[in-house]
Coordinates of C-alpha atoms in Angstrom, one line a residue:
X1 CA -10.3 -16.3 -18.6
X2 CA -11.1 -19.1 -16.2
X3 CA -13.3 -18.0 -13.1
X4 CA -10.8 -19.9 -10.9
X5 CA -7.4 -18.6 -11.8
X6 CA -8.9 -15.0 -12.3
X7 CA -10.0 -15.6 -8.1
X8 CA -6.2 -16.8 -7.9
X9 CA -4.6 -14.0 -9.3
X10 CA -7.1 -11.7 -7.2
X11 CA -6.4 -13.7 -4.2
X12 CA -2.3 -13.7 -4.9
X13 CA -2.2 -9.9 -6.2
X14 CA -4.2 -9.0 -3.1
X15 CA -1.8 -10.8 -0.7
X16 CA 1.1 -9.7 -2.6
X17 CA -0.3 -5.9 -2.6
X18 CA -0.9 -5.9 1.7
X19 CA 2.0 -7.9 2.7
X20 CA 4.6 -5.9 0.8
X21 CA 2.6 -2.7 1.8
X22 CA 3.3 -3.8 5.7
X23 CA 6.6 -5.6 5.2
X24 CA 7.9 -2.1 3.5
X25 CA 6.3 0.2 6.1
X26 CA 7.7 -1.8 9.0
X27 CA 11.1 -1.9 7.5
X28 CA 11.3 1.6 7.5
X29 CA 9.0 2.3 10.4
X30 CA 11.9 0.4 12.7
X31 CA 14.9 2.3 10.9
X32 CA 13.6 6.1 10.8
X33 CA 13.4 5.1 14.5
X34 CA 16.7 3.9 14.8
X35 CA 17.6 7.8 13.2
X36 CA 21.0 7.1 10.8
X37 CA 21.0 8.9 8.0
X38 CA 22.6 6.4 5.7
X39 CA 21.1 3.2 7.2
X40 CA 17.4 5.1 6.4
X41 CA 18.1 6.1 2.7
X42 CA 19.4 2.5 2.1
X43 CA 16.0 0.9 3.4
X44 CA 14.2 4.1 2.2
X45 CA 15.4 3.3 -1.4
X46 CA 14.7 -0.2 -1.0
X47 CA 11.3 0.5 -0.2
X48 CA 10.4 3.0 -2.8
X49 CA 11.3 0.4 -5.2
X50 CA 9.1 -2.1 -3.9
X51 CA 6.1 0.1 -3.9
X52 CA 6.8 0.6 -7.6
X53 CA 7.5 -3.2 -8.4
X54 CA 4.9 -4.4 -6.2
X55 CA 2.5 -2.9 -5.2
X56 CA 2.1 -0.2 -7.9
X57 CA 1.4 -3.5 -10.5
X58 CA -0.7 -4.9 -7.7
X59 CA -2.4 -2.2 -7.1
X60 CA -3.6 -2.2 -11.1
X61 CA -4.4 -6.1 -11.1
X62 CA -7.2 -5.6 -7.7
X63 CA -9.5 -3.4 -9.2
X64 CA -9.1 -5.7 -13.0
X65 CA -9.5 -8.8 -11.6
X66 CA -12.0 -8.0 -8.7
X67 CA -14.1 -5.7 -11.8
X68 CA -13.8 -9.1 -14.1
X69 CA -14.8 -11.1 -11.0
X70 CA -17.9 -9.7 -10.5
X71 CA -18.7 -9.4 -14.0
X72 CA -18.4 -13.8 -14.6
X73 CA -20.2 -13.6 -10.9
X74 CA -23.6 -11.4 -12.4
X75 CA -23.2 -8.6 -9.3
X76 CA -24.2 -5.5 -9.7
X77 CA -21.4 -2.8 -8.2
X78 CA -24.6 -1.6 -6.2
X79 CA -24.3 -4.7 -4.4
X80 CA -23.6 -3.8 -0.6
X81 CA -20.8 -5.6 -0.2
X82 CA -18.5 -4.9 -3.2
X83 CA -19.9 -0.8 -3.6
X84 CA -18.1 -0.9 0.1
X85 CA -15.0 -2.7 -1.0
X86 CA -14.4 -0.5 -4.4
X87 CA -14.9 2.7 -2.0
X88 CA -13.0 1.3 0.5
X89 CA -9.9 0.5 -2.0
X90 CA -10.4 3.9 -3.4
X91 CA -9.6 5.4 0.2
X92 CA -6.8 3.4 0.2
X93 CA -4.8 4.1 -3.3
X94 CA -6.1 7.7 -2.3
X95 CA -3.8 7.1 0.8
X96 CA -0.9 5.2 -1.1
X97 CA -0.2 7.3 -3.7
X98 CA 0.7 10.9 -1.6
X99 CA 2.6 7.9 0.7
X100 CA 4.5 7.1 -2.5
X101 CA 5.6 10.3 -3.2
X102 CA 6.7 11.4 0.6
X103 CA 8.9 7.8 0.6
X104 CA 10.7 9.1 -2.0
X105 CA 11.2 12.6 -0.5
X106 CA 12.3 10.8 2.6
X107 CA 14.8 8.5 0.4
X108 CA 16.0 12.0 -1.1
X109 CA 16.1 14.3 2.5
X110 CA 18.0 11.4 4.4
X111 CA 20.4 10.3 1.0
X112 CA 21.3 14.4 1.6
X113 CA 21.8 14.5 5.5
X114 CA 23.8 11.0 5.4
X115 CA 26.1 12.7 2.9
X116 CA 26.5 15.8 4.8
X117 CA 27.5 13.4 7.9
X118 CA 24.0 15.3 9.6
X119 CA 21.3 13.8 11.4
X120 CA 17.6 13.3 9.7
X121 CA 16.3 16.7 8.7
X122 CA 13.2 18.9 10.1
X123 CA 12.0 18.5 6.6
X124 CA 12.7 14.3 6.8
X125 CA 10.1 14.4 9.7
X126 CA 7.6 15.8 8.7
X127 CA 7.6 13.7 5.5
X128 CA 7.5 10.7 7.6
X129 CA 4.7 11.9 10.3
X130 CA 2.5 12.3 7.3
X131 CA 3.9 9.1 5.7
X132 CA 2.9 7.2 9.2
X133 CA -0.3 9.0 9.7
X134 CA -1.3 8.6 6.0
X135 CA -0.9 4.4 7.2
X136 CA -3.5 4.1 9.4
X137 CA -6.9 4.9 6.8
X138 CA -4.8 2.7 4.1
X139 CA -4.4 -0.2 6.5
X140 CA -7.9 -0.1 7.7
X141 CA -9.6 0.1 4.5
X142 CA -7.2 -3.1 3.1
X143 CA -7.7 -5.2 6.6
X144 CA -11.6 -4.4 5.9
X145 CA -11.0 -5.3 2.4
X146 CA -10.3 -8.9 3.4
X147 CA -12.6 -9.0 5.9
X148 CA -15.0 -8.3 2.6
X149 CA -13.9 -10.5 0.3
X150 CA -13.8 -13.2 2.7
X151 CA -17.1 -12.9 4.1
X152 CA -19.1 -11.1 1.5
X153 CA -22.1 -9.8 3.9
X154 CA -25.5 -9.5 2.3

């Protein structure tokens, strides 16, 4: 494949990957907040979707195309700048993937409590405390990610 639309697809899945990773955890970041049941497992399922559509095949197409980038560019994995970025996205899908699976006991806990008219579960919030603290390492590794790829510091 091409060197140039191999960078594309990295540079699109990437973009695709961290925008709907922040566009879904601000969606339901503002309506856990808001606290209705049924209004939070509509966005909830919304979400969990996305994460598989998006960024789960995103997820898959960083490590292939950044692996096959530095292949065509002759840079060994040892090389500063890319040994921090693989570690860096492995923090991150290390992050992602226990986030995945609390969305979707979220989706389930507030799809119960809307249908029992009750308000977000015990149980709801402490899957989403964990699910926003699990955030922060994910969105600093991807922000330095860029900052990585971008710059690529000797």
């Amino acid at each position: 494949m091409d060197y140039l639309l191999v960078k594309l697809l990295h540079i699109l899945s990437s973009s695709l990957l961290f925008g709907t990773g922040i566009g879904s955890a601000f969606y339901l970041l503002c309506v856990v907040l808001q606290r209705e049941p049924r209004t939070v497992a509509a966005v909830a399922r919304i979400v969990v979707v996305a994460d598989w559509l998006f960024t789960a095949t995103t997820a898959v197409a960083q490590p292939l195309t950044g692996l096959y980038l530095i292949h065509l560019m002759q840079l060994p994995l040892t090389t500063p700048w890319v040994a921090w970025s693989l570690s860096l996205y492995a923090l991150a899908i290390a992050c992602w993937l226990p986030v995945v699976w609390l969305q979707i006991r979220m989706r389930d806990s507030a799809s119960r409590c809307a249908a029992a008219g009750q308000p977000l579960s015990p149980s709801f919030m402490r899957y989403f405390r964990a699910w926003f603290i699990l955030g922060f390492p994910a969105l600093a590794a991807f922000l330095a990610i860029f900052w990585l790829m971008v710059f690529k510091p000797a």
